[in-house]
Short mmCIF file of C-alpha atoms in Angstrom, two decimals:
data_model
loop_
_atom_site.label_atom_id
_atom_site.label_comp_id
_atom_site.label_asym_id
_atom_site.label_seq_id
_atom_site.Cartn_x
_atom_site.Cartn_y
_atom_site.Cartn_z
CA MET M 134 70.95 -33.57 3.60
CA VAL M 135 67.63 -33.35 1.76
CA ARG M 136 64.60 -33.57 4.02
CA SER M 137 62.18 -36.45 3.55
CA VAL M 138 58.54 -35.85 2.69
CA GLY M 139 55.45 -37.98 3.19
CA VAL M 140 51.86 -37.32 2.17
CA GLU M 141 48.52 -38.41 3.61
CA GLU M 142 45.53 -38.13 1.28
CA GLU M 143 41.87 -38.59 2.15
CA LEU M 144 39.70 -39.86 -0.72
CA LEU M 145 35.93 -39.91 -1.19
CA LEU M 146 34.27 -43.29 -1.76
CA VAL M 147 31.47 -42.95 -4.33
CA ASP M 148 28.99 -45.18 -6.10
CA SER M 149 30.30 -46.17 -9.55
CA ARG M 150 26.94 -45.45 -11.20
CA THR M 151 25.48 -42.49 -9.33
CA GLY M 152 28.55 -40.70 -7.96
CA GLU M 153 26.91 -40.47 -4.54
CA PRO M 154 29.18 -41.09 -1.53
CA ARG M 155 28.93 -44.58 -0.06
CA ALA M 156 29.78 -45.74 3.46
CA LEU M 157 32.19 -48.48 2.38
CA SER M 158 35.46 -47.79 4.18
CA THR M 159 35.17 -50.92 6.35
CA ALA M 160 34.60 -53.14 3.32
CA VAL M 161 37.42 -51.50 1.34
CA LEU M 162 39.82 -51.94 4.26
CA ALA M 163 38.78 -55.60 4.51
CA ALA M 164 39.51 -56.06 0.80
CA ALA M 165 42.92 -54.45 1.25
CA ALA M 166 43.66 -56.76 4.20
CA LEU M 167 43.03 -59.81 2.00
CA ASP M 168 45.19 -58.51 -0.84
CA PRO M 169 48.21 -60.80 -1.43
CA GLN M 170 50.30 -57.72 -2.26
CA GLY M 171 50.12 -56.82 1.42
CA ASN M 172 49.25 -53.13 1.19
CA ASP M 173 46.59 -53.11 3.91
CA GLU M 174 48.75 -51.05 6.29
CA VAL M 175 48.80 -48.17 3.80
CA PHE M 176 45.06 -47.50 4.13
CA GLU M 177 43.11 -46.28 7.14
CA SER M 178 39.55 -45.36 7.98
CA GLU M 179 38.56 -41.79 8.80
CA LEU M 180 35.79 -40.16 10.81
CA GLN M 181 33.18 -40.81 8.12
CA ARG M 182 32.73 -44.18 6.48
CA GLN M 183 32.43 -42.50 3.07
CA GLN M 184 36.14 -41.73 3.05
CA LEU M 185 39.43 -43.58 2.96
CA GLU M 186 42.94 -42.38 3.81
CA PHE M 187 46.33 -43.55 2.62
CA ALA M 188 49.83 -42.52 3.63
CA THR M 189 52.97 -42.67 1.52
CA ARG M 190 56.37 -43.65 2.82
CA PRO M 191 58.89 -40.86 3.46
CA GLN M 192 60.59 -39.91 0.18
CA THR M 193 63.43 -37.59 -0.72
CA VAL M 194 62.89 -37.60 -4.50
CA MET M 195 59.69 -35.90 -5.61
CA GLY M 196 59.31 -38.13 -8.63
CA ASP M 197 59.22 -41.15 -6.33
CA LEU M 198 56.63 -39.42 -4.16
CA GLY M 199 54.44 -38.79 -7.20
CA ASP M 200 54.73 -42.42 -8.29
CA GLU M 201 53.66 -43.60 -4.86
CA ILE M 202 50.68 -41.23 -4.69
CA ARG M 203 49.46 -42.51 -8.05
CA ARG M 204 50.04 -46.10 -6.99
CA TRP M 205 47.96 -45.85 -3.81
CA ARG M 206 45.19 -43.94 -5.55
CA ALA M 207 45.05 -46.75 -8.11
CA GLU M 208 45.11 -49.44 -5.40
CA ALA M 209 42.31 -47.70 -3.50
CA ALA M 210 40.29 -47.60 -6.72
CA ARG M 211 40.96 -51.29 -7.36
CA HIS M 212 39.72 -52.31 -3.92
CA ALA M 213 36.63 -50.10 -4.29
CA GLU M 214 35.78 -51.48 -7.74
CA GLY M 215 35.01 -54.87 -6.22
CA LEU M 216 32.22 -53.15 -4.30
CA ASP M 217 30.79 -51.28 -7.31
CA ALA M 218 32.42 -48.12 -6.01
CA SER M 219 35.12 -45.69 -7.03
CA VAL M 220 37.44 -43.21 -5.33
CA ALA M 221 37.50 -39.50 -6.07
CA ALA M 222 40.03 -36.95 -4.88
CA LEU M 223 37.34 -34.43 -3.97
CA ALA M 224 37.58 -32.39 -0.78
CA THR M 225 33.79 -32.30 -0.39
CA SER M 226 31.03 -34.22 -2.13
CA PRO M 227 29.40 -32.25 -4.95
CA LEU M 228 26.26 -34.37 -4.50
CA PRO M 229 24.05 -34.36 -1.39
CA VAL M 230 25.13 -36.81 1.30
CA SER M 231 24.18 -37.93 4.79
CA PRO M 232 27.58 -38.82 6.31
CA THR M 233 27.96 -41.99 8.36
CA ILE M 234 30.30 -41.73 11.34
CA GLY M 235 32.46 -44.78 12.05
CA THR M 236 31.57 -47.14 14.85
CA GLY M 237 34.92 -47.00 16.67
CA GLU M 238 35.13 -45.65 20.20
CA ARG M 239 37.01 -42.52 19.15
CA HIS M 240 34.60 -41.68 16.36
CA GLN M 241 31.58 -42.20 18.61
CA TRP M 242 33.17 -39.94 21.24
CA LEU M 243 33.51 -37.21 18.62
CA LYS M 244 29.89 -37.68 17.59
CA GLU M 245 28.68 -37.43 21.19
CA HIS M 246 30.79 -34.42 22.15
CA PHE M 247 30.62 -32.33 18.97
CA GLY M 248 27.16 -33.06 17.65
CA LEU M 249 26.38 -31.63 14.22
CA THR M 250 29.96 -30.40 13.75
CA ALA M 251 31.13 -34.03 13.73
CA GLN M 252 28.08 -35.37 11.89
CA GLU M 253 28.51 -33.01 8.93
CA GLN M 254 32.31 -33.32 8.78
CA LEU M 255 32.72 -35.20 5.50
CA THR M 256 35.79 -33.40 4.19
CA CYS M 257 38.96 -34.70 2.55
CA GLY M 258 42.31 -33.02 3.12
CA CYS M 259 45.95 -33.47 2.21
CA HIS M 260 48.58 -33.52 4.94
CA VAL M 261 52.26 -33.08 4.11
CA HIS M 262 54.92 -34.29 6.57
CA VAL M 263 58.46 -32.94 6.34
CA SER M 264 61.29 -34.25 8.50
CA VAL M 265 62.89 -32.00 11.15
CA GLU M 266 65.91 -32.61 13.33
CA SER M 267 64.24 -31.76 16.64
CA ASP M 268 61.10 -30.33 18.19
CA GLU M 269 62.97 -27.05 18.64
CA GLU M 270 63.67 -26.84 14.93
CA GLY M 271 60.13 -27.94 14.19
CA VAL M 272 58.56 -25.18 16.29
CA ALA M 273 60.93 -22.62 14.77
CA VAL M 274 59.64 -23.75 11.38
CA LEU M 275 55.99 -23.52 12.48
CA ASP M 276 56.57 -19.97 13.70
CA ARG M 277 58.03 -18.88 10.35
CA ILE M 278 55.70 -20.55 7.84
CA ARG M 279 52.47 -19.20 9.33
CA PRO M 280 51.76 -16.43 6.78
CA TRP M 281 52.48 -18.71 3.80
CA LEU M 282 49.96 -21.42 4.69
CA PRO M 283 46.95 -19.63 3.11
CA VAL M 284 48.85 -19.60 -0.21
CA LEU M 285 49.10 -23.39 -0.06
CA LEU M 286 45.37 -23.54 0.64
CA ALA M 287 44.63 -21.32 -2.36
CA MET M 288 46.69 -23.54 -4.63
CA SER M 289 44.96 -26.72 -3.46
CA THR M 290 41.32 -25.54 -3.32
CA ASN M 291 39.10 -28.37 -4.53
CA SER M 292 35.72 -28.09 -2.79
CA PRO M 293 33.39 -25.54 -4.39
CA PHE M 294 30.21 -27.58 -3.83
CA TRP M 295 28.39 -28.56 -0.64
CA GLN M 296 25.25 -30.70 -0.40
CA GLY M 297 24.48 -30.27 -4.08
CA GLU M 298 24.90 -26.49 -4.08
CA GLU M 299 27.53 -24.01 -5.25
CA SER M 300 29.10 -22.78 -2.01
CA GLY M 301 30.63 -19.58 -3.38
CA TYR M 302 33.98 -20.77 -2.00
CA ALA M 303 36.88 -22.45 -3.78
CA SER M 304 37.49 -24.44 -0.56
CA TYR M 305 34.33 -24.92 1.41
CA ARG M 306 36.15 -27.78 3.14
CA ASN M 307 38.29 -25.18 4.87
CA ARG M 308 35.20 -23.42 6.21
CA VAL M 309 33.64 -26.67 7.44
CA TRP M 310 36.91 -27.89 8.96
CA GLY M 311 37.26 -24.59 10.78
CA ARG M 312 34.25 -25.48 12.95
CA TRP M 313 36.48 -27.67 15.11
CA PRO M 314 37.55 -25.63 18.17
CA SER M 315 41.25 -26.44 17.73
CA ALA M 316 41.49 -25.79 13.97
CA GLY M 317 43.14 -22.91 12.14
CA PRO M 318 46.16 -20.61 12.47
CA VAL M 319 48.04 -20.21 15.73
CA GLU M 320 50.23 -17.69 17.49
CA ILE M 321 54.02 -17.69 17.53
CA PHE M 322 55.25 -20.20 20.10
CA GLY M 323 58.90 -19.23 20.36
CA SER M 324 60.09 -22.58 21.77
CA ALA M 325 59.28 -26.26 21.83
CA ASP M 326 58.53 -26.04 25.54
CA ARG M 327 55.91 -23.37 24.94
CA TYR M 328 54.37 -25.42 22.12
CA HIS M 329 54.06 -28.54 24.24
CA GLU M 330 52.72 -26.52 27.16
CA GLN M 331 50.00 -25.09 24.91
CA VAL M 332 49.04 -28.53 23.58
CA ALA M 333 48.96 -29.97 27.11
CA ASP M 334 46.74 -27.11 28.30
CA MET M 335 44.36 -27.64 25.38
CA VAL M 336 43.96 -31.34 26.21
CA ALA M 337 43.66 -30.58 29.93
CA SER M 338 40.74 -28.25 29.18
CA GLY M 339 38.61 -31.34 28.58
CA VAL M 340 37.35 -30.04 25.23
CA LEU M 341 39.77 -32.24 23.28
CA ARG M 342 40.02 -35.98 23.71
CA ASP M 343 43.79 -36.12 23.18
CA GLU M 344 46.76 -34.58 21.38
CA GLY M 345 45.57 -36.01 18.06
CA MET M 346 42.70 -33.52 18.15
CA VAL M 347 45.02 -30.51 17.98
CA TYR M 348 44.01 -29.54 14.46
CA PHE M 349 46.35 -26.59 13.87
CA ASP M 350 46.94 -25.68 10.20
CA ALA M 351 50.50 -26.85 10.86
CA ARG M 352 51.74 -28.76 13.89
CA LEU M 353 54.41 -31.08 15.20
CA SER M 354 53.36 -34.61 14.37
CA HIS M 355 52.66 -36.61 17.52
CA THR M 356 53.60 -39.79 15.61
CA TYR M 357 56.60 -38.96 13.42
CA PRO M 358 59.67 -36.66 13.69
CA THR M 359 58.06 -34.21 11.29
CA VAL M 360 56.17 -30.99 10.95
CA GLU M 361 52.73 -31.72 9.51
CA ILE M 362 51.15 -29.10 7.25
CA ARG M 363 47.40 -29.76 7.24
CA VAL M 364 45.90 -26.72 5.53
CA ALA M 365 45.34 -28.11 2.01
CA ASP M 366 42.35 -29.68 0.32
CA VAL M 367 43.03 -33.06 -1.22
CA CYS M 368 44.10 -32.20 -4.77
CA LEU M 369 42.23 -33.52 -7.78
CA ASP M 370 45.36 -33.95 -9.91
CA PRO M 371 48.21 -35.87 -8.23
CA SER M 372 50.71 -33.55 -9.90
CA THR M 373 49.27 -30.72 -7.81
CA THR M 374 49.88 -32.80 -4.69
CA VAL M 375 53.52 -33.25 -5.69
CA LEU M 376 53.89 -29.51 -6.35
CA LEU M 377 52.35 -28.78 -2.97
CA ALA M 378 54.73 -31.19 -1.24
CA THR M 379 57.69 -29.68 -3.09
CA LEU M 380 56.82 -26.15 -1.96
CA VAL M 381 56.11 -27.32 1.59
CA ARG M 382 59.55 -28.91 1.82
CA GLY M 383 61.01 -25.68 0.46
CA LEU M 384 59.11 -23.69 3.08
CA VAL M 385 60.34 -25.92 5.90
CA GLU M 386 63.96 -25.75 4.76
CA THR M 387 63.79 -21.97 4.24
CA ALA M 388 62.28 -21.44 7.68
CA ALA M 389 64.90 -23.66 9.34
CA ARG M 390 67.68 -21.65 7.68
CA GLN M 391 66.09 -18.40 8.85
CA TRP M 392 66.00 -19.75 12.39
CA ARG M 393 69.63 -20.85 12.28
CA ASP M 394 70.59 -17.41 10.94
CA GLY M 395 68.75 -15.69 13.79
CA GLU M 396 66.04 -14.19 11.58
CA PRO M 397 62.86 -13.70 13.65
CA PRO M 398 59.42 -14.78 12.38
CA ALA M 399 56.96 -12.25 10.96
CA ARG M 400 54.76 -10.93 13.76
CA HIS M 401 51.42 -11.14 11.94
CA GLY M 402 48.63 -11.74 14.45
CA VAL M 403 46.20 -14.65 14.33
CA ALA M 404 43.36 -12.30 13.38
CA LEU M 405 45.14 -11.31 10.16
CA LEU M 406 46.07 -14.92 9.40
CA ARG M 407 42.42 -15.93 9.76
CA LEU M 408 41.46 -13.24 7.25
CA ALA M 409 44.14 -14.48 4.84
CA ALA M 410 42.83 -18.03 5.18
CA TRP M 411 39.26 -16.90 4.54
CA ARG M 412 40.38 -15.04 1.43
CA ALA M 413 42.24 -18.10 0.15
CA ALA M 414 39.25 -20.37 0.78
CA ARG M 415 36.90 -17.93 -0.93
CA SER M 416 38.99 -17.10 -3.98
CA GLY M 417 41.43 -19.93 -4.57
CA LEU M 418 43.55 -18.86 -7.52
CA GLU M 419 40.79 -16.90 -9.27
CA ASP M 420 41.05 -13.50 -7.56
CA GLU M 421 43.15 -11.63 -5.04
CA LEU M 422 44.88 -13.15 -2.01
CA VAL M 423 46.37 -11.55 1.08
CA HIS M 424 50.11 -11.20 0.48
CA PRO M 425 52.06 -13.00 3.23
CA VAL M 426 54.63 -10.22 3.57
CA THR M 427 52.52 -7.06 3.38
CA MET M 428 49.17 -8.50 4.54
CA ARG M 429 47.54 -6.47 1.79
CA PRO M 430 45.56 -7.68 -1.25
CA ALA M 431 47.49 -8.78 -4.32
CA PRO M 432 46.68 -10.84 -7.44
CA ALA M 433 46.70 -14.57 -6.70
CA GLU M 434 49.31 -15.34 -9.35
CA ALA M 435 51.67 -12.72 -7.92
CA VAL M 436 51.27 -14.17 -4.43
CA VAL M 437 51.92 -17.72 -5.61
CA ARG M 438 55.02 -16.58 -7.46
CA ALA M 439 56.14 -14.75 -4.31
CA LEU M 440 55.95 -18.09 -2.49
CA PHE M 441 58.07 -19.69 -5.19
CA GLU M 442 60.71 -16.95 -4.93
CA HIS M 443 60.66 -17.20 -1.14
CA VAL M 444 61.70 -20.87 -1.31
CA ARG M 445 63.77 -20.74 -4.52
CA ASP M 446 67.16 -21.25 -2.82
CA ALA M 447 65.90 -24.35 -1.03
CA LEU M 448 64.42 -25.68 -4.28
CA GLU M 449 67.74 -25.08 -6.05
CA ASP M 450 69.57 -27.09 -3.42
CA SER M 451 67.13 -30.02 -3.62
CA GLY M 452 67.08 -30.01 -7.43
CA ASP M 453 63.40 -29.11 -7.61
CA VAL M 454 63.41 -25.69 -9.29
CA VAL M 455 62.71 -26.76 -12.87
CA PRO M 456 60.00 -29.37 -12.17
CA ALA M 457 58.36 -27.02 -9.68
CA GLN M 458 58.39 -24.18 -12.20
CA GLU M 459 56.81 -26.41 -14.84
CA ALA M 460 54.16 -27.73 -12.45
CA LEU M 461 53.36 -24.24 -11.20
CA ALA M 462 52.98 -22.92 -14.76
CA ALA M 463 50.63 -25.80 -15.57
CA LEU M 464 48.57 -25.19 -12.45
CA LEU M 465 48.18 -21.48 -13.19
CA LYS M 466 47.20 -22.25 -16.78
CA THR M 467 44.72 -25.11 -16.26
CA GLY M 468 43.56 -24.29 -12.76
CA ASN M 469 43.17 -26.32 -9.59
CA GLY M 470 40.38 -28.68 -8.62
CA ALA M 471 37.90 -25.92 -7.80
CA ARG M 472 38.21 -24.42 -11.28
CA VAL M 473 38.08 -27.82 -12.96
CA GLN M 474 34.94 -28.81 -11.05
CA ARG M 475 33.15 -25.59 -11.93
CA GLU M 476 34.13 -25.89 -15.59
CA LEU M 477 32.89 -29.50 -15.64
CA LEU M 478 29.52 -28.42 -14.28
CA ARG M 479 29.24 -25.63 -16.84
CA ARG M 480 30.08 -28.07 -19.62
CA THR M 481 27.92 -31.01 -18.53
CA GLY M 482 25.20 -29.37 -16.45
CA SER M 483 25.33 -32.40 -14.16
CA LEU M 484 26.95 -32.94 -10.78
CA ARG M 485 26.86 -36.70 -11.42
CA GLU M 486 28.85 -36.27 -14.63
CA LEU M 487 31.21 -33.97 -12.75
CA VAL M 488 31.91 -36.69 -10.17
CA ALA M 489 32.36 -39.34 -12.87
CA GLU M 490 34.98 -37.20 -14.60
CA CYS M 491 36.73 -36.49 -11.29
CA VAL M 492 36.96 -40.22 -10.65
CA ARG M 493 38.88 -40.49 -13.93
CA LEU M 494 41.07 -37.49 -13.11
CA THR M 495 41.94 -38.79 -9.65
CA ARG M 496 44.46 -41.25 -11.03
CA GLY M 497 46.14 -38.51 -13.08
#
């Protein structure tokens, strides 16, 4: 049976005229709640009031997933337009911003306990959920996909600017997100019991408020029967999101088959995985990456194609090989959000114009 996939995307709320982020999530959610189409449950607030999140339903057909992503992006834009605002699938704001933390109890707890780390944390990610049959299968998957997660980050990079400046990174969001004490790559767990023991110990330390603050690059969802891959930037083009989700499902299925066949996970240590993640955040698709098998530098295109070959059998079985090949070729030719943003700035010389064009590109 084909595994179901769901996507959560965080979008930036920006002023329609200036492109500057606006703290409007409460008003946008209120507009969605009054909508006769009844889509208010799709949207949620996030830590900062300048962002809005939506979640798709679980899908098994990638075309349907793409349609739903485009639909909710368009609905978010429609609700924002009534407030003279727009939505942009940007993982950080290119323009300077003073983020506004939400007033809810949880958000205020984060502000109090984490100080500037929470205050500055205006970043937008993309989380992909893939169904698993049990926690044991889920942890087996997490153990086996670890070295491939930086490749997904490289493909999705969409945050080269920070507070009005060129960051030098394709994903500066990844560097900012990594300031949370529970974020990043993790060790091999070996069993569901060991995974849950680790999570319980982390919460018991008092540093984390609850299980929802376990910000691993990939984790068992504490809400759904899924593994949740959290490493990616929100993607500027929705077709990149669909490609990402397709490859993630392929990774999960491939890892589950390896587990059932008794194939052990690669033993790469967390220190090497952190280096691979840094390289992916720095370079995106424009330079070398750390190859997940050898842990040595290799051209980004070769590493991305190695990911495709790694999951090819799973893609064949789900009927996704041809559309994934076409989407991957397009991505390598035109570039991801980081490249597009930098090219827009070179062409227009204006971060405001860059944001305006990204608002248009967000709908695809």
